[in-house]
């Protein structure tokens, strides 16, 4: 059934009970908690030194950002104090701008430089509606017909930072550029001249908590960085990650994740087409299993997996608390989507599994 038969729409990426952000941090080891507290202090000192905002205000903002917003511990582990300080100040500047303009507070944050980019948008993707009388859940139209800040942003990111080369317009892209979505189309539009010459590393996180004054809406943070490969010119047929990967990726990634990436890399190098793997994954931060979907392909051999895979998992009522894109110097790219089901999935009629 379509939206027309069901009544007012619900915000599907935000209507499930998420794990508490404070509980997630409380589960850290004593050593990890101490490191997090030290990084929080370092970030605050870095912001104070710049003397841009009121000190008392920044203390509250930094405390909220670390302890209540609900970004995963790995974000704080992998990001420098300087980068985190910049992210916090960007968010606060957006709040100040909203208040001074008299507009309702909203976040569509975009900051780009030559080697880095940082985006924040509301995590709102409307894929179902709920009938208020019966309580039944109905699917909306095809995801390609939806308009939201997140979808606009992700198409912009994919085109500019994940393509690696200029290319012709993808099917359906003209629809996105011509459909109004709170001015997002104009904000996130790029020409071929702006497309980066390499695929950038991407980390995307959905907050477990909500920003203040946003009607309990979660946010999505996107962090992109130009890769610094350990070996920019590997020999033909090279398959070892220690020769192909970004230096920070090798330093920060767990041994288990490195092993999985290595396995997917070897499989992908044996074929001309993309390789897709679905792997059960236990997340100790939330004491439960997630579904890890990984896609690997040669750069330039195909496209649109960053925005195409979400169309599939949203159809099955999954959401992604985090996603990663990792390029390698042998022109392979690996996408990782960590998925969890929405809370009402068990009440729906069987529609097949994500693996199917």
Short mmCIF file of C-alpha atoms in Angstrom, two decimals:
data_model
loop_
_atom_site.label_atom_id
_atom_site.label_comp_id
_atom_site.label_asym_id
_atom_site.label_seq_id
_atom_site.Cartn_x
_atom_site.Cartn_y
_atom_site.Cartn_z
CA UNK A 1 0.00 0.00 0.00
CA UNK A 2 1.10 3.55 -0.63
CA UNK A 3 1.18 6.62 1.56
CA UNK A 4 -2.08 7.91 0.19
CA UNK A 5 -4.08 5.21 1.98
CA UNK A 6 -2.46 5.52 5.35
CA UNK A 7 -2.56 9.06 6.67
CA UNK A 8 0.15 11.27 8.14
CA UNK A 9 3.72 10.15 7.62
CA UNK A 10 6.11 9.01 10.31
CA UNK A 11 9.83 9.65 10.44
CA UNK A 12 11.13 6.17 9.82
CA UNK A 13 14.79 6.65 10.59
CA UNK A 14 13.94 7.99 14.03
CA UNK A 15 10.96 6.06 15.42
CA UNK A 16 12.74 3.13 17.06
CA UNK A 17 14.05 2.91 20.63
CA UNK A 18 17.81 3.37 20.37
CA UNK A 19 20.37 2.41 22.97
CA UNK A 20 21.01 5.14 25.52
CA UNK A 21 24.08 7.21 24.72
CA UNK A 22 25.18 7.31 28.35
CA UNK A 23 24.86 3.53 28.69
CA UNK A 24 27.07 3.08 25.63
CA UNK A 25 29.81 5.19 27.24
CA UNK A 26 29.33 3.54 30.63
CA UNK A 27 30.20 0.19 29.08
CA UNK A 28 33.69 1.39 28.19
CA UNK A 29 36.62 -0.02 30.12
CA UNK A 30 38.21 2.12 32.81
CA UNK A 31 41.16 2.81 30.51
CA UNK A 32 38.90 3.85 27.61
CA UNK A 33 36.81 6.09 29.86
CA UNK A 34 39.94 7.81 31.13
CA UNK A 35 41.15 8.35 27.56
CA UNK A 36 37.76 9.78 26.62
CA UNK A 37 37.77 12.17 29.58
CA UNK A 38 41.28 13.31 28.64
CA UNK A 39 40.25 13.92 25.05
CA UNK A 40 37.22 15.89 26.24
CA UNK A 41 39.51 18.08 28.35
CA UNK A 42 41.89 18.53 25.41
CA UNK A 43 39.03 19.55 23.13
CA UNK A 44 37.74 22.09 25.64
CA UNK A 45 41.21 23.61 26.06
CA UNK A 46 41.61 23.84 22.29
CA UNK A 47 38.28 25.69 21.99
CA UNK A 48 39.08 27.99 24.91
CA UNK A 49 42.39 28.96 23.32
CA UNK A 50 40.57 30.25 20.24
CA UNK A 51 38.36 32.56 22.34
CA UNK A 52 35.52 32.42 19.80
CA UNK A 53 32.65 31.51 22.13
CA UNK A 54 31.70 32.09 25.75
CA UNK A 55 33.67 29.70 27.98
CA UNK A 56 30.72 28.63 30.16
CA UNK A 57 28.65 27.92 27.05
CA UNK A 58 31.40 25.84 25.48
CA UNK A 59 31.83 23.73 28.61
CA UNK A 60 28.16 22.75 28.38
CA UNK A 61 28.39 22.14 24.62
CA UNK A 62 31.48 19.95 24.91
CA UNK A 63 29.90 17.94 27.76
CA UNK A 64 26.74 17.42 25.70
CA UNK A 65 28.69 16.47 22.58
CA UNK A 66 30.77 13.84 24.39
CA UNK A 67 28.26 12.44 26.87
CA UNK A 68 24.74 12.91 25.53
CA UNK A 69 24.68 13.27 21.75
CA UNK A 70 25.48 9.61 21.29
CA UNK A 71 28.31 9.48 18.79
CA UNK A 72 30.07 6.09 19.00
CA UNK A 73 33.27 5.78 21.04
CA UNK A 74 35.23 4.89 17.91
CA UNK A 75 34.58 8.40 16.55
CA UNK A 76 36.30 9.98 19.55
CA UNK A 77 39.09 7.41 19.36
CA UNK A 78 39.81 7.98 15.67
CA UNK A 79 39.36 11.78 15.51
CA UNK A 80 41.96 14.28 16.71
CA UNK A 81 41.12 16.79 19.44
CA UNK A 82 41.50 19.61 16.89
CA UNK A 83 39.01 18.00 14.51
CA UNK A 84 36.45 17.35 17.25
CA UNK A 85 36.80 20.94 18.47
CA UNK A 86 36.10 22.16 14.95
CA UNK A 87 33.02 19.95 14.65
CA UNK A 88 31.60 21.25 17.94
CA UNK A 89 32.18 24.86 16.96
CA UNK A 90 30.51 24.29 13.59
CA UNK A 91 27.40 22.91 15.31
CA UNK A 92 27.29 25.78 17.77
CA UNK A 93 27.69 28.32 14.96
CA UNK A 94 24.71 26.74 13.19
CA UNK A 95 22.63 27.09 16.37
CA UNK A 96 23.62 30.74 16.75
CA UNK A 97 22.77 31.44 13.11
CA UNK A 98 19.34 29.84 13.51
CA UNK A 99 18.57 31.90 16.61
CA UNK A 100 19.76 35.18 15.07
CA UNK A 101 17.78 34.63 11.86
CA UNK A 102 14.57 33.79 13.71
CA UNK A 103 14.17 30.52 11.79
CA UNK A 104 13.37 27.16 13.32
CA UNK A 105 16.58 25.44 14.35
CA UNK A 106 17.72 22.98 11.71
CA UNK A 107 21.06 21.52 10.77
CA UNK A 108 22.28 21.32 7.18
CA UNK A 109 25.96 21.84 7.85
CA UNK A 110 28.53 21.76 5.07
CA UNK A 111 32.25 22.43 5.48
CA UNK A 112 34.71 21.52 2.74
CA UNK A 113 38.42 22.02 2.19
CA UNK A 114 40.91 20.56 -0.24
CA UNK A 115 41.62 17.39 1.74
CA UNK A 116 38.70 17.16 4.18
CA UNK A 117 34.93 17.61 4.36
CA UNK A 118 32.39 17.57 7.18
CA UNK A 119 28.60 17.41 6.82
CA UNK A 120 25.71 17.16 9.27
CA UNK A 121 22.04 16.63 8.40
CA UNK A 122 18.86 15.41 10.05
CA UNK A 123 18.54 11.64 9.97
CA UNK A 124 15.13 11.67 8.35
CA UNK A 125 14.28 9.25 5.55
CA UNK A 126 10.55 8.66 5.12
CA UNK A 127 10.03 5.05 4.01
CA UNK A 128 6.77 4.18 5.75
CA UNK A 129 3.62 5.65 7.24
CA UNK A 130 1.54 4.50 10.21
CA UNK A 131 -2.25 4.37 10.16
CA UNK A 132 -3.29 6.11 13.40
CA UNK A 133 -6.49 4.07 13.69
CA UNK A 134 -5.31 0.53 13.01
CA UNK A 135 -1.65 1.02 13.89
CA UNK A 136 -0.67 -0.82 10.71
CA UNK A 137 2.55 0.14 8.93
CA UNK A 138 2.53 0.80 5.19
CA UNK A 139 5.40 1.31 2.83
CA UNK A 140 5.67 4.54 0.88
CA UNK A 141 6.44 4.76 -2.81
CA UNK A 142 9.81 3.67 -4.19
CA UNK A 143 12.79 5.25 -2.36
CA UNK A 144 13.82 6.91 -5.62
CA UNK A 145 10.71 9.10 -5.28
CA UNK A 146 11.59 10.30 -1.77
CA UNK A 147 13.07 13.68 -0.91
CA UNK A 148 14.98 14.35 2.30
CA UNK A 149 18.05 16.29 3.41
CA UNK A 150 19.97 13.05 4.01
CA UNK A 151 19.24 11.61 0.57
CA UNK A 152 20.18 14.87 -1.14
CA UNK A 153 23.38 15.08 0.85
CA UNK A 154 24.41 11.49 0.23
CA UNK A 155 23.95 11.86 -3.51
CA UNK A 156 26.12 14.97 -3.41
CA UNK A 157 28.82 13.16 -1.39
CA UNK A 158 28.74 10.17 -3.70
CA UNK A 159 29.09 12.26 -6.82
CA UNK A 160 31.85 14.57 -5.56
CA UNK A 161 33.88 12.43 -3.18
CA UNK A 162 33.19 8.77 -3.99
CA UNK A 163 33.25 8.74 -7.79
CA UNK A 164 36.94 9.31 -8.29
CA UNK A 165 36.51 10.62 -11.82
CA UNK A 166 34.12 12.83 -13.84
CA UNK A 167 31.21 10.87 -15.27
CA UNK A 168 27.89 11.39 -16.95
CA UNK A 169 24.70 12.03 -15.00
CA UNK A 170 23.32 8.93 -13.29
CA UNK A 171 19.78 7.82 -14.14
CA UNK A 172 17.34 9.67 -11.92
CA UNK A 173 19.78 12.37 -10.81
CA UNK A 174 17.99 15.09 -12.76
CA UNK A 175 14.90 14.36 -10.66
CA UNK A 176 16.81 15.15 -7.50
CA UNK A 177 18.17 18.38 -8.87
CA UNK A 178 14.78 19.61 -10.02
CA UNK A 179 12.75 18.64 -6.93
CA UNK A 180 12.71 21.23 -4.10
CA UNK A 181 13.78 19.88 -0.71
CA UNK A 182 14.26 22.85 1.58
CA UNK A 183 16.88 24.28 -0.79
CA UNK A 184 19.03 21.18 -0.39
CA UNK A 185 19.24 20.59 -4.14
CA UNK A 186 20.85 23.96 -4.68
CA UNK A 187 23.15 23.46 -1.70
CA UNK A 188 24.29 20.00 -2.74
CA UNK A 189 24.85 20.31 -6.47
CA UNK A 190 28.21 19.83 -8.13
CA UNK A 191 29.48 19.84 -11.66
CA UNK A 192 32.00 17.44 -13.18
CA UNK A 193 34.79 19.93 -12.58
CA UNK A 194 34.25 19.58 -8.81
CA UNK A 195 34.50 15.78 -8.72
CA UNK A 196 37.60 14.72 -6.80
CA UNK A 197 40.25 12.76 -8.66
CA UNK A 198 40.33 10.04 -6.00
CA UNK A 199 37.80 8.32 -3.75
CA UNK A 200 37.85 9.86 -0.28
CA UNK A 201 37.68 7.93 2.98
CA UNK A 202 34.26 8.30 4.60
CA UNK A 203 32.91 7.68 8.09
CA UNK A 204 29.20 8.27 8.70
CA UNK A 205 27.58 8.06 12.15
CA UNK A 206 23.98 8.40 13.25
CA UNK A 207 23.67 9.87 16.73
CA UNK A 208 22.02 7.77 19.44
CA UNK A 209 20.95 10.97 21.18
CA UNK A 210 19.26 14.03 19.72
CA UNK A 211 20.41 17.60 19.26
CA UNK A 212 18.68 20.08 21.52
CA UNK A 213 15.68 21.96 20.09
CA UNK A 214 15.27 19.58 17.12
CA UNK A 215 12.00 17.85 18.10
CA UNK A 216 13.89 14.69 19.13
CA UNK A 217 15.48 14.23 15.75
CA UNK A 218 18.69 12.28 15.40
CA UNK A 219 21.50 13.58 13.22
CA UNK A 220 23.91 12.07 10.74
CA UNK A 221 27.54 13.13 10.75
CA UNK A 222 29.71 12.60 7.65
CA UNK A 223 33.50 12.86 7.88
CA UNK A 224 35.56 12.65 4.70
CA UNK A 225 39.31 12.75 4.26
CA UNK A 226 41.60 12.37 1.28
CA UNK A 227 43.51 9.09 1.73
CA UNK A 228 47.22 9.01 2.45
CA UNK A 229 48.22 5.61 1.13
CA UNK A 230 51.06 3.62 2.63
CA UNK A 231 52.13 2.77 -0.93
CA UNK A 232 50.51 5.05 -3.57
CA UNK A 233 51.89 2.97 -6.48
CA UNK A 234 51.64 -0.73 -5.60
CA UNK A 235 52.94 -3.40 -7.91
CA UNK A 236 50.37 -5.09 -10.23
CA UNK A 237 48.38 -7.77 -8.43
CA UNK A 238 49.24 -6.50 -4.95
CA UNK A 239 46.57 -7.66 -2.48
CA UNK A 240 48.02 -7.01 1.00
CA UNK A 241 46.26 -4.25 2.93
CA UNK A 242 49.48 -3.12 4.57
CA UNK A 243 50.65 -2.09 1.09
CA UNK A 244 47.35 -0.74 -0.22
CA UNK A 245 45.53 1.00 2.61
CA UNK A 246 45.50 4.49 4.07
CA UNK A 247 48.04 4.88 6.88
CA UNK A 248 45.44 5.97 9.45
CA UNK A 249 43.16 3.08 8.50
CA UNK A 250 45.97 0.63 9.25
CA UNK A 251 46.74 2.35 12.54
CA UNK A 252 43.19 2.74 13.89
CA UNK A 253 41.31 -0.30 12.57
CA UNK A 254 40.87 -3.39 14.73
CA UNK A 255 42.57 -6.67 13.78
CA UNK A 256 39.20 -8.32 13.19
CA UNK A 257 38.07 -5.58 10.81
CA UNK A 258 41.40 -5.67 8.97
CA UNK A 259 41.00 -9.42 8.50
CA UNK A 260 37.48 -9.02 7.08
CA UNK A 261 38.62 -6.24 4.72
CA UNK A 262 41.51 -8.44 3.59
CA UNK A 263 39.17 -11.34 2.85
CA UNK A 264 36.83 -9.11 0.83
CA UNK A 265 39.79 -7.57 -1.03
CA UNK A 266 41.06 -10.98 -2.14
CA UNK A 267 37.60 -12.02 -3.34
CA UNK A 268 37.07 -8.79 -5.25
CA UNK A 269 40.39 -9.06 -7.05
CA UNK A 270 39.34 -12.42 -8.50
CA UNK A 271 36.38 -10.97 -10.41
CA UNK A 272 35.60 -8.08 -12.72
CA UNK A 273 32.30 -7.26 -11.03
CA UNK A 274 31.40 -6.16 -7.50
CA UNK A 275 31.56 -8.51 -4.50
CA UNK A 276 28.86 -8.30 -1.82
CA UNK A 277 29.15 -10.01 1.57
CA UNK A 278 26.59 -10.13 4.41
CA UNK A 279 28.17 -10.87 7.79
CA UNK A 280 26.62 -11.11 11.30
CA UNK A 281 28.50 -8.71 13.57
CA UNK A 282 28.40 -8.45 17.37
CA UNK A 283 28.56 -4.86 18.60
CA UNK A 284 29.78 -4.78 22.19
CA UNK A 285 28.71 -1.12 22.51
CA UNK A 286 25.02 -2.09 22.31
CA UNK A 287 25.30 -5.73 23.46
CA UNK A 288 23.68 -7.07 20.32
CA UNK A 289 24.17 -8.25 16.77
CA UNK A 290 24.15 -6.11 13.68
CA UNK A 291 24.26 -7.10 10.02
CA UNK A 292 27.40 -5.98 8.24
CA UNK A 293 26.96 -5.54 4.49
CA UNK A 294 30.21 -5.04 2.58
CA UNK A 295 30.55 -4.15 -1.11
CA UNK A 296 33.87 -4.12 -2.96
CA UNK A 297 34.56 -3.16 -6.57
CA UNK A 298 37.19 -1.63 -8.80
CA UNK A 299 37.00 2.13 -9.06
CA UNK A 300 35.26 3.16 -12.27
CA UNK A 301 33.80 -0.30 -13.00
CA UNK A 302 30.41 0.54 -11.46
CA UNK A 303 28.83 3.27 -9.36
CA UNK A 304 26.12 4.39 -6.90
CA UNK A 305 26.50 1.72 -4.22
CA UNK A 306 26.72 4.31 -1.45
CA UNK A 307 23.19 5.51 -2.24
CA UNK A 308 21.90 2.30 -3.86
CA UNK A 309 22.46 -0.10 -0.96
CA UNK A 310 20.43 2.11 1.46
CA UNK A 311 17.47 1.91 -0.93
CA UNK A 312 17.56 -1.87 -0.42
CA UNK A 313 17.95 -2.03 3.35
CA UNK A 314 15.37 0.71 3.94
CA UNK A 315 12.88 -1.39 1.97
CA UNK A 316 13.38 -4.15 4.56
CA UNK A 317 13.06 -1.63 7.44
CA UNK A 318 16.72 -1.56 8.42
CA UNK A 319 18.76 1.52 9.28
CA UNK A 320 22.52 2.12 9.42
CA UNK A 321 23.95 3.57 12.65
CA UNK A 322 27.28 3.80 10.83
CA UNK A 323 28.74 3.43 7.35
CA UNK A 324 32.27 3.53 5.99
CA UNK A 325 33.93 3.87 2.59
CA UNK A 326 37.56 2.81 2.32
CA UNK A 327 39.57 3.30 -0.90
CA UNK A 328 42.82 1.47 -1.63
CA UNK A 329 45.76 2.35 -3.86
CA UNK A 330 45.11 -0.57 -6.25
CA UNK A 331 41.85 1.20 -7.26
CA UNK A 332 39.63 -1.07 -5.15
CA UNK A 333 36.92 0.49 -2.95
CA UNK A 334 35.19 -1.24 -0.02
CA UNK A 335 31.86 0.00 1.40
CA UNK A 336 30.70 -1.13 4.87
CA UNK A 337 27.13 -0.71 6.16
CA UNK A 338 26.34 -1.77 9.75
CA UNK A 339 22.59 -2.41 9.90
CA UNK A 340 19.94 -2.82 12.60
CA UNK A 341 16.20 -3.46 12.17
CA UNK A 342 13.58 -0.90 13.10
CA UNK A 343 11.53 -1.76 16.19
CA UNK A 344 8.26 -2.56 14.39
CA UNK A 345 9.73 -5.07 11.91
CA UNK A 346 8.46 -8.12 13.81
CA UNK A 347 4.87 -6.97 13.33
CA UNK A 348 5.09 -6.83 9.55
CA UNK A 349 4.17 -9.57 7.11
CA UNK A 350 7.23 -11.56 5.95
CA UNK A 351 8.86 -9.89 2.95
CA UNK A 352 12.03 -11.95 2.72
CA UNK A 353 15.34 -11.33 4.41
CA UNK A 354 18.09 -8.80 3.76
CA UNK A 355 20.38 -11.63 2.66
CA UNK A 356 17.81 -12.76 0.08
#
